[in-house]
Coordinates of C-alpha atoms in Angstrom, one line a residue:
Chain C
M12 CA 0.0 0.0 0.0
A13 CA 2.7 2.4 -0.9
S14 CA 0.1 4.5 -2.4
T15 CA -1.5 5.4 0.9
S16 CA 1.7 7.0 2.1
S17 CA 1.6 9.3 -0.7
S18 CA -1.1 11.9 -1.0
L19 CA -2.6 14.6 -3.0
P20 CA -2.1 17.7 -1.1
S21 CA -4.6 20.4 -1.0
A22 CA -3.3 23.7 -2.3
S23 CA -3.8 27.2 -1.1
A24 CA -6.4 29.3 -3.0
A25 CA -5.7 32.2 -0.7
P26 CA -3.9 34.5 -3.2
A27 CA -6.7 33.9 -5.8
V28 CA -9.6 34.6 -3.5
A29 CA -7.8 37.6 -1.8
R30 CA -7.7 39.1 -5.3
L31 CA -11.4 38.3 -5.8
A32 CA -12.4 39.8 -2.4
A33 CA -10.5 43.0 -3.0
G34 CA -11.7 43.3 -6.5
A35 CA -9.1 42.9 -9.3
P36 CA -7.5 46.2 -10.1
E37 CA -8.8 46.2 -13.6
A38 CA -12.3 45.8 -12.2
E39 CA -12.1 49.0 -10.3
T40 CA -14.0 51.1 -12.7
N41 CA -17.1 49.0 -12.3
G42 CA -16.4 48.1 -8.7
I43 CA -18.4 45.4 -7.1
A44 CA -20.2 44.2 -10.2
N45 CA -16.9 43.3 -11.9
A46 CA -15.4 41.8 -8.8
N47 CA -18.5 39.7 -8.4
A48 CA -18.2 38.6 -12.0
D49 CA -14.6 37.6 -11.4
A50 CA -15.6 35.6 -8.3
E51 CA -18.3 33.9 -10.3
A52 CA -15.9 33.0 -13.1
Y53 CA -13.5 31.7 -10.5
E54 CA -16.3 29.5 -9.0
R55 CA -17.4 28.4 -12.5
A56 CA -13.9 27.1 -13.1
N57 CA -13.1 25.8 -9.7
V58 CA -16.5 24.5 -8.5
H59 CA -19.3 24.3 -11.0
S60 CA -17.4 22.7 -13.9
V61 CA -15.8 20.2 -11.5
Y62 CA -19.2 19.0 -10.2
E63 CA -20.5 18.7 -13.8
A64 CA -17.5 16.5 -14.6
I65 CA -17.5 14.4 -11.5
A66 CA -21.2 14.2 -10.9
P67 CA -21.8 10.4 -11.3
H68 CA -18.8 9.5 -9.3
F69 CA -19.5 12.1 -6.7
S70 CA -23.1 11.0 -6.4
A71 CA -22.1 7.4 -5.9
T72 CA -20.3 8.4 -2.7
R73 CA -23.2 10.5 -1.4
Y74 CA -26.1 8.7 0.0
K75 CA -26.3 8.8 3.7
P76 CA -27.6 12.0 5.3
W77 CA -25.7 13.8 8.1
P78 CA -27.4 13.0 11.4
A79 CA -27.7 16.6 12.3
V80 CA -29.5 17.3 9.1
A81 CA -31.7 14.3 9.2
Q82 CA -32.6 15.3 12.8
F83 CA -33.5 18.8 11.6
L84 CA -35.7 17.5 8.8
N85 CA -37.4 14.9 10.9
T86 CA -38.6 17.4 13.5
L87 CA -40.3 19.6 11.0
P88 CA -44.1 19.9 11.2
R89 CA -45.9 17.7 8.7
G90 CA -46.9 19.4 5.5
S91 CA -44.1 21.8 5.7
V92 CA -42.7 23.0 2.3
G93 CA -39.0 23.2 2.1
L94 CA -36.0 23.8 -0.1
D95 CA -32.7 22.1 -0.4
V96 CA -30.4 24.6 -2.1
G97 CA -27.4 22.8 -3.5
C98 CA -29.2 19.5 -3.3
G99 CA -26.6 17.5 -5.2
N100 CA -27.9 14.1 -5.9
G101 CA -30.9 14.7 -3.7
K102 CA -30.0 12.6 -0.7
Y103 CA -31.9 14.8 1.7
L104 CA -35.0 15.0 -0.5
G105 CA -37.6 12.6 0.9
V106 CA -35.8 12.0 4.2
N107 CA -39.0 13.2 5.9
P108 CA -42.0 11.7 4.0
G109 CA -44.3 14.2 5.7
V110 CA -42.9 17.3 4.0
F111 CA -42.7 18.5 0.4
M112 CA -39.2 19.5 -0.7
V113 CA -37.9 21.1 -3.8
G114 CA -34.2 20.7 -4.4
S115 CA -32.1 23.0 -6.5
D116 CA -28.5 22.7 -7.7
R117 CA -26.1 24.7 -9.9
S118 CA -25.1 21.4 -11.6
A119 CA -27.5 20.2 -14.1
A120 CA -25.8 16.8 -14.1
L121 CA -26.3 16.4 -10.4
V122 CA -29.9 17.5 -10.7
A123 CA -30.6 14.9 -13.4
L124 CA -29.1 12.2 -11.2
A125 CA -31.2 13.4 -8.3
R126 CA -34.3 13.2 -10.4
D127 CA -33.5 9.6 -11.6
R128 CA -32.7 8.5 -8.1
L129 CA -35.9 9.9 -6.7
K130 CA -37.9 8.1 -9.4
E131 CA -36.2 4.8 -8.7
E132 CA -36.1 4.8 -5.0
G133 CA -38.9 3.3 -3.0
G134 CA -38.7 6.3 -0.7
V135 CA -38.8 6.6 3.0
L136 CA -42.2 5.4 3.8
P137 CA -44.3 5.8 6.8
T138 CA -44.8 2.7 8.9
G139 CA -47.2 0.3 7.4
T140 CA -46.4 0.9 3.7
G141 CA -43.0 -0.8 3.9
V142 CA -44.7 -4.2 3.9
K143 CA -46.5 -3.4 0.8
N144 CA -43.2 -2.6 -0.9
A145 CA -41.7 -5.8 0.3
V146 CA -44.6 -7.7 -1.2
R147 CA -44.1 -5.8 -4.5
D148 CA -40.5 -6.8 -4.6
E149 CA -41.3 -10.5 -3.9
T150 CA -43.9 -10.7 -6.6
S151 CA -41.7 -8.8 -9.0
D152 CA -44.5 -6.6 -9.9
V153 CA -43.3 -5.2 -13.1
T154 CA -45.4 -2.0 -13.0
N155 CA -43.6 -1.0 -9.8
T156 CA -40.2 -1.5 -11.2
T157 CA -40.6 0.6 -14.3
A158 CA -40.0 4.3 -14.0
T159 CA -43.0 5.5 -15.8
S160 CA -46.0 3.5 -14.6
G161 CA -47.5 1.9 -11.6
S162 CA -48.6 3.6 -8.5
R163 CA -45.6 4.4 -6.3
S164 CA -45.4 5.9 -2.9
S165 CA -41.9 6.9 -3.8
K166 CA -40.1 10.1 -3.0
E167 CA -41.4 11.3 -6.3
G168 CA -44.6 12.3 -4.7
I169 CA -43.0 14.6 -2.2
T170 CA -40.1 16.1 -4.0
D171 CA -39.1 18.0 -7.1
V172 CA -35.8 19.2 -8.5
L173 CA -34.6 22.1 -10.6
V174 CA -31.4 23.8 -11.7
A175 CA -30.6 27.2 -10.1
D176 CA -27.8 29.3 -8.8
G177 CA -27.8 29.8 -5.0
L178 CA -27.3 33.5 -5.5
S179 CA -30.2 33.9 -7.9
L180 CA -32.8 31.5 -6.6
P181 CA -36.2 31.3 -8.4
F182 CA -38.2 30.8 -5.2
R183 CA -40.7 33.5 -4.2
D184 CA -40.0 35.3 -1.0
G185 CA -41.4 33.7 2.1
A186 CA -42.7 30.7 0.1
A187 CA -41.0 28.0 2.2
D188 CA -41.3 26.9 5.8
F189 CA -37.7 25.8 5.8
A190 CA -34.6 25.6 3.7
I191 CA -31.4 23.6 4.0
C192 CA -28.1 24.3 2.4
I193 CA -25.6 21.6 3.1
A194 CA -22.0 21.7 2.0
V195 CA -22.6 24.5 -0.5
I196 CA -21.7 27.9 0.8
H197 CA -18.1 26.8 1.4
H198 CA -17.7 26.7 -2.3
M199 CA -18.2 30.4 -2.7
S200 CA -15.1 32.4 -3.0
T201 CA -15.7 35.6 -1.2
R202 CA -17.2 36.4 2.1
A203 CA -19.7 38.8 0.6
R204 CA -20.9 36.0 -1.7
R205 CA -21.2 33.5 1.2
Q206 CA -23.2 36.0 3.2
D207 CA -25.3 36.8 0.2
A208 CA -26.1 33.1 -0.2
I209 CA -27.3 32.9 3.4
R210 CA -29.4 36.1 2.8
Q211 CA -31.0 34.5 -0.2
L212 CA -31.9 31.4 1.8
L213 CA -33.4 33.5 4.6
K214 CA -35.5 35.4 2.1
C215 CA -37.1 32.1 0.8
V216 CA -38.5 31.2 4.2
T217 CA -41.4 32.8 6.0
A218 CA -40.5 35.8 8.1
G219 CA -41.1 35.8 11.8
E220 CA -44.1 38.0 11.9
A221 CA -47.0 38.0 14.4
G222 CA -49.1 34.9 14.1
K223 CA -46.6 33.2 11.7
A224 CA -44.0 30.8 12.7
A225 CA -40.6 32.0 11.4
G226 CA -39.1 29.7 8.8
K227 CA -35.9 28.0 9.6
V228 CA -32.7 27.7 7.5
M229 CA -30.1 25.1 8.2
V230 CA -26.6 25.7 6.8
M231 CA -23.7 23.3 7.1
V232 CA -20.2 23.9 6.0
W233 CA -16.8 22.3 6.1
A234 CA -14.9 23.2 9.2
L235 CA -11.3 24.4 9.5
E236 CA -11.1 22.6 12.8
Q237 CA -10.7 19.0 11.7
G238 CA -8.4 17.9 14.4
S239 CA -9.6 14.4 14.4
S240 CA -9.4 13.9 10.7
R241 CA -6.2 13.0 8.8
R242 CA -6.6 15.8 6.4
G243 CA -4.6 17.8 8.9
W244 CA -6.5 21.0 8.8
D245 CA -7.0 22.7 12.0
E246 CA -7.3 25.9 13.9
G247 CA -5.1 28.7 12.6
G248 CA -4.6 27.0 9.2
E249 CA -5.2 28.2 5.7
Q250 CA -8.9 28.6 5.1
D251 CA -9.1 28.9 1.3
L252 CA -8.0 25.8 -0.4
L253 CA -8.2 23.8 -3.6
V254 CA -9.1 20.3 -2.6
P255 CA -8.4 17.5 -5.1
W256 CA -10.9 15.0 -6.3
V257 CA -9.6 12.0 -8.2
L258 CA -12.2 10.8 -10.7
K259 CA -12.3 7.0 -10.5
T260 CA -13.9 5.4 -13.5
P261 CA -15.3 1.9 -13.5
Q262 CA -12.8 0.7 -16.0
Q263 CA -10.0 1.8 -13.7
K264 CA -11.1 -0.4 -10.9
Q265 CA -9.0 -3.3 -9.8
P266 CA -9.7 -5.9 -12.4
R267 CA -9.2 -8.8 -10.1
Q268 CA -12.2 -8.1 -7.8
P269 CA -14.2 -5.3 -9.1
K270 CA -17.2 -6.1 -7.0
Q271 CA -15.3 -6.4 -3.8
S272 CA -13.6 -3.2 -4.5
R273 CA -16.8 -1.4 -5.0
K274 CA -18.3 -2.9 -1.9
Q275 CA -15.5 -1.8 0.2
K276 CA -15.6 1.6 -1.1
K277 CA -19.2 1.9 -0.3
G278 CA -18.6 0.3 3.1
A279 CA -16.0 2.6 4.4
A280 CA -14.8 5.2 2.0
A281 CA -18.3 6.5 1.4
Q282 CA -20.0 5.1 4.4
H283 CA -21.5 8.3 5.4
G284 CA -21.8 9.8 2.0
Q285 CA -20.7 12.9 3.7
E286 CA -19.2 16.0 2.3
G287 CA -16.1 15.5 4.3
S288 CA -15.3 12.2 2.7
D289 CA -14.3 13.6 -0.6
A290 CA -10.7 13.3 -0.1
V291 CA -11.0 9.6 0.6
V292 CA -10.7 8.7 -3.0
V293 CA -7.6 10.7 -3.2
A294 CA -4.3 9.0 -2.6
H295 CA -1.5 10.0 -4.9
H296 CA 0.8 12.8 -5.7
A297 CA -0.5 15.8 -7.5
N298 CA 2.5 15.8 -9.8
K299 CA 1.9 12.2 -10.8
S300 CA -1.5 13.2 -12.1
G301 CA 0.1 15.7 -14.4
E302 CA -2.0 18.4 -12.8
P303 CA 0.1 20.4 -10.5
P304 CA -2.2 23.3 -10.9
V305 CA -2.1 25.6 -8.1
P306 CA 0.2 27.9 -6.2
G307 CA 1.6 25.1 -4.2
P308 CA 0.8 22.6 -1.6
V309 CA -0.3 23.6 1.8
P310 CA 2.4 23.4 4.3
G311 CA 2.0 21.0 7.2
P312 CA 0.2 17.8 7.8
A313 CA -2.1 18.1 4.9
Q314 CA 0.6 16.7 2.8
D315 CA 0.9 13.5 4.7
Q316 CA -2.4 12.0 4.3
D317 CA -5.4 13.1 2.4
Q318 CA -7.8 10.5 3.6
Q319 CA -10.4 10.5 6.1
E320 CA -10.9 8.0 8.8
P321 CA -11.8 5.3 8.9
A322 CA -8.8 4.3 6.8
A323 CA -10.1 3.9 3.3
P324 CA -10.1 0.4 2.0
A325 CA -11.0 1.9 -1.4
T326 CA -7.5 3.0 -1.6
D327 CA -6.1 -0.2 -0.3
A328 CA -8.2 -2.4 -2.5
G329 CA -7.6 -0.3 -5.5
G330 CA -3.8 -0.5 -5.0
G331 CA -3.5 3.2 -5.5
V332 CA -4.7 5.6 -8.0
S333 CA -4.0 5.1 -11.7
H334 CA -1.9 7.7 -13.3
T335 CA -4.7 8.2 -15.8
D336 CA -7.3 9.1 -13.2
P337 CA -8.2 12.7 -13.9
V338 CA -7.8 15.0 -10.9
F339 CA -10.1 17.9 -10.3
Q340 CA -9.6 20.7 -7.9
R341 CA -12.5 22.2 -6.0
Y342 CA -12.3 25.5 -4.2
Y343 CA -13.3 25.4 -0.5
H344 CA -13.5 28.0 2.1
L345 CA -13.0 26.2 5.4
Y346 CA -15.0 27.9 8.2
R347 CA -13.4 28.6 11.5
K348 CA -15.3 28.3 14.7
G349 CA -17.9 31.1 15.0
E350 CA -17.6 32.3 11.4
L351 CA -20.8 30.8 10.2
E352 CA -22.8 32.5 12.9
E353 CA -21.1 35.8 12.0
D354 CA -22.2 35.3 8.4
V355 CA -25.7 34.5 9.4
L356 CA -25.9 37.7 11.5
A357 CA -24.4 39.7 8.7
A358 CA -27.1 38.4 6.4
G359 CA -29.8 39.5 8.8
G360 CA -30.6 36.1 10.3
L361 CA -31.1 35.1 13.9
V362 CA -29.1 32.1 15.0
L363 CA -31.2 29.6 16.9
E364 CA -28.9 26.7 17.2
S365 CA -25.4 25.8 16.2
G366 CA -23.2 22.8 16.4
Y367 CA -20.2 20.8 15.1
E368 CA -20.6 17.4 13.5
K369 CA -17.6 15.5 12.3
D370 CA -15.5 18.1 10.5
N371 CA -18.5 20.4 9.8
W372 CA -20.1 23.4 11.4
W373 CA -23.8 23.8 11.2
T374 CA -26.3 26.4 12.3
V375 CA -30.1 26.8 12.2
A376 CA -31.3 30.3 11.8
T377 CA -34.5 32.2 11.2
N378 CA -35.4 35.0 8.9
N379 CA -35.5 37.8 11.4
G380 CA -38.3 39.6 9.6
P381 CA -37.9 43.3 9.0
T382 CA -34.3 43.4 10.0
L383 CA -33.3 41.1 7.2
S384 CA -30.6 43.3 5.7
E385 CA -30.8 44.2 2.1
E386 CA -28.0 43.4 -0.2
Q387 CA -26.0 46.3 -1.6
Chain S
M27 CA -41.6 19.9 -12.8
K28 CA -44.7 19.5 -10.8
V29 CA -47.6 22.0 -10.8
L30 CA -47.2 22.3 -7.0
T31 CA -43.5 23.3 -7.4
L32 CA -44.5 26.0 -9.9
N33 CA -46.6 27.5 -7.2
F34 CA -43.5 28.3 -5.2
L35 CA -41.4 29.7 -8.1
T36 CA -40.8 33.1 -9.5
C37 CA -38.3 34.8 -11.7
A38 CA -34.7 34.3 -10.7
V39 CA -33.9 37.9 -11.8
K40 CA -33.7 39.9 -8.5
T41 CA -35.3 43.0 -9.8
C42 CA -38.4 41.0 -10.9
K43 CA -39.1 39.5 -7.5
S44 CA -40.8 42.6 -6.2
S45 CA -43.1 42.8 -9.2
A46 CA -46.5 41.0 -9.0
D47 CA -46.1 40.2 -12.7
S48 CA -43.3 37.7 -12.0
F49 CA -45.5 35.3 -10.2
P50 CA -46.7 32.8 -11.3
L51 CA -44.4 32.1 -14.2
H52 CA -46.3 31.3 -17.4
P53 CA -45.9 27.9 -19.1
K54 CA -45.3 28.1 -22.8
D55 CA -45.3 25.3 -25.3
A56 CA -45.8 23.0 -22.4
E57 CA -45.7 19.2 -22.9
L58 CA -47.3 17.5 -19.9
A59 CA -47.0 14.0 -18.6
H60 CA -49.0 12.3 -16.0
D61 CA -47.2 10.2 -13.4
D62 CA -49.1 7.7 -11.3
I63 CA -48.3 8.5 -7.7
E64 CA -49.9 7.1 -4.6
I65 CA -52.3 9.6 -3.1
N66 CA -51.2 11.1 0.2
P67 CA -54.3 12.9 1.6
E68 CA -52.5 14.1 4.7
L69 CA -49.7 15.7 2.8
L70 CA -52.2 17.4 0.5
A71 CA -54.2 18.7 3.4
N72 CA -51.1 20.0 5.1
V73 CA -49.7 21.6 2.0
L74 CA -53.0 23.2 1.0
P75 CA -52.5 26.3 3.3
R76 CA -49.1 26.9 1.7
I77 CA -50.5 27.2 -1.8
D78 CA -51.1 30.5 -3.4
W79 CA -54.6 29.6 -4.7
T80 CA -54.9 32.5 -7.1
A81 CA -51.7 31.6 -8.8
L82 CA -52.6 28.0 -8.9
R83 CA -55.9 28.9 -10.7
T84 CA -53.9 30.8 -13.3
T85 CA -51.4 28.0 -13.8
S86 CA -54.1 25.4 -14.0
T87 CA -56.0 27.3 -16.7
E88 CA -52.9 28.1 -18.6
L89 CA -52.1 24.4 -18.7
G90 CA -55.5 23.7 -20.1
F91 CA -57.2 22.2 -17.1
P92 CA -60.8 23.0 -16.1
E93 CA -61.1 26.1 -14.0
L94 CA -60.6 25.7 -10.3
P95 CA -63.1 27.2 -7.9
A96 CA -62.4 30.9 -7.0
Q97 CA -61.8 30.0 -3.4
P98 CA -59.6 27.2 -2.1
P99 CA -61.3 24.5 -0.1
T100 CA -60.8 24.5 3.6
V101 CA -58.7 21.6 4.9
E102 CA -61.9 20.1 6.3
E103 CA -63.7 20.3 3.0
L104 CA -60.7 18.8 1.2
E105 CA -60.5 15.9 3.6
A106 CA -64.2 15.2 3.2
D107 CA -64.3 15.3 -0.5
E108 CA -62.5 12.4 -2.1
A109 CA -63.1 13.6 -5.7
L110 CA -61.6 16.9 -4.9
L111 CA -58.6 15.2 -3.2
K112 CA -58.0 13.1 -6.3
E113 CA -58.4 16.1 -8.6
L114 CA -55.9 18.2 -6.6
H115 CA -53.5 15.3 -6.2
S116 CA -53.6 14.7 -9.9
L117 CA -53.0 18.4 -10.7
L118 CA -50.5 19.2 -8.1
L119 CA -48.3 16.1 -7.8
E120 CA -49.0 13.8 -10.8
T121 CA -49.0 16.4 -13.5
Q122 CA -45.5 17.0 -14.8
M123 CA -44.3 19.7 -17.2
M124 CA -41.8 17.7 -19.2
E125 CA -40.8 20.2 -21.9
G126 CA -41.5 23.8 -22.7
K127 CA -40.7 27.1 -21.2
L128 CA -41.6 29.2 -18.1
V129 CA -42.0 32.8 -18.9
C130 CA -41.6 35.7 -16.5
G131 CA -44.5 38.2 -16.9
C132 CA -42.2 41.0 -15.8
C133 CA -39.0 40.7 -17.8
G134 CA -40.1 38.2 -20.4
H135 CA -37.2 35.9 -19.7
E136 CA -37.9 32.3 -20.7
Y137 CA -36.7 29.5 -18.6
A138 CA -36.3 26.2 -20.4
V139 CA -37.9 23.0 -19.1
R140 CA -36.3 19.8 -20.5
E141 CA -36.9 16.3 -19.5
G142 CA -39.0 17.5 -16.6
I143 CA -36.3 19.7 -15.2
A144 CA -36.5 23.5 -15.2
N145 CA -33.3 25.5 -15.6
F146 CA -33.1 28.8 -13.8
L147 CA -29.5 29.7 -14.5
L148 CA -29.4 33.2 -15.8
P149 CA -27.3 34.6 -18.7
S150 CA -24.6 36.8 -17.2
H151 CA -26.3 40.1 -18.2
L152 CA -29.3 39.2 -16.1
V153 CA -27.5 38.2 -12.9

């Protein structure tokens, strides 16, 4: 397992985003508008296009909801209408069968995957209907296995998906009872844009006016403080990074035991299907990949090991990463403790609850009604 | 794209949102499909108060469905009326707009719907 001792280091994105935040000199004439366009172009190259390219592989590693998010969803009143902004492959849609959720994502490829998945899945069913499904399976009821016919109590009935940008959402103000935005805002390259993203979420949910329950927004982001993870990021470290994703294609799987390899990968590498597990499929040198793209590796432990715990059998089983596996770099802003709450406040929100869950910070906030600050 | 979803959508252009003309979006050249989905009376009753009824009437008519009553049923009325439940279930959850466009009545921008998925990404001059 020589490959596991090597790694694909994350690289600093700090110089690039500092320029974006300040507004490139040439953009000064048009000020913020141009700086924002630059930031958008940066995210297009370092986030959006990457997700389009890695969508199927990424999706295959994302299927188990974070407990804190599932908990939030499962405590919502029945009949709530909610949004999942940056829904990816839609793993949170349908978690609570008593609510109607619309998922949106910037990546059309991921949205299409989400749609197909929701069509196929039996869905999370209330007690009592599970038996029915089991019977259907046993009798191989054809109508229930095709995608276009047969009465299904699948997630299809309680979800929908669309393509949209988190900063230009198509939802009418106050339309939703809740919104979640999981592992999305950390992909935005300036603080102003991250705060604006939260502001847009807050606008979508009902304001806390008299007689109306204020809508809730849950945001989760990658934490800088990942002391227990082997990525090596921690307090005081670099916050703006390019994090590699090695695209594993089926043909490149270990030919000896392709099934086993896949199983192991599911079992551990992607066990939680969590945003933090990205780097698990990464286990080789950036310069081997022929893509040494960025200003340079992050100093410190990040160079040693780019895997998450538990140790990833995917890497072991795969015997390392093929030289031909394409490597994509995604921009991340790692949130330090307290920063997410600061951003919620800056966006005019009221923080109700906050927490940390395995390398991530999360917060639940409300639209604070009239004080919701207007964007500039 | 479900008819229910359409009831929560408006134009993605920020300056349109304050205009009453931007909601609801108007279907154009819509190709509809009908999915067969198990009815969920409780969800329908719960979601009913969330629906903008006036907008739903507009959408329903624009898609070529029979006119809906001027006033929404109360939750009690809905629960007691199986035919109405089925009708609303069919309209809101089973009817899918598969192809076509959604047009903003304010700025006129047309959002494409393909294979059942609406795309609200804006060209750069509208962001």
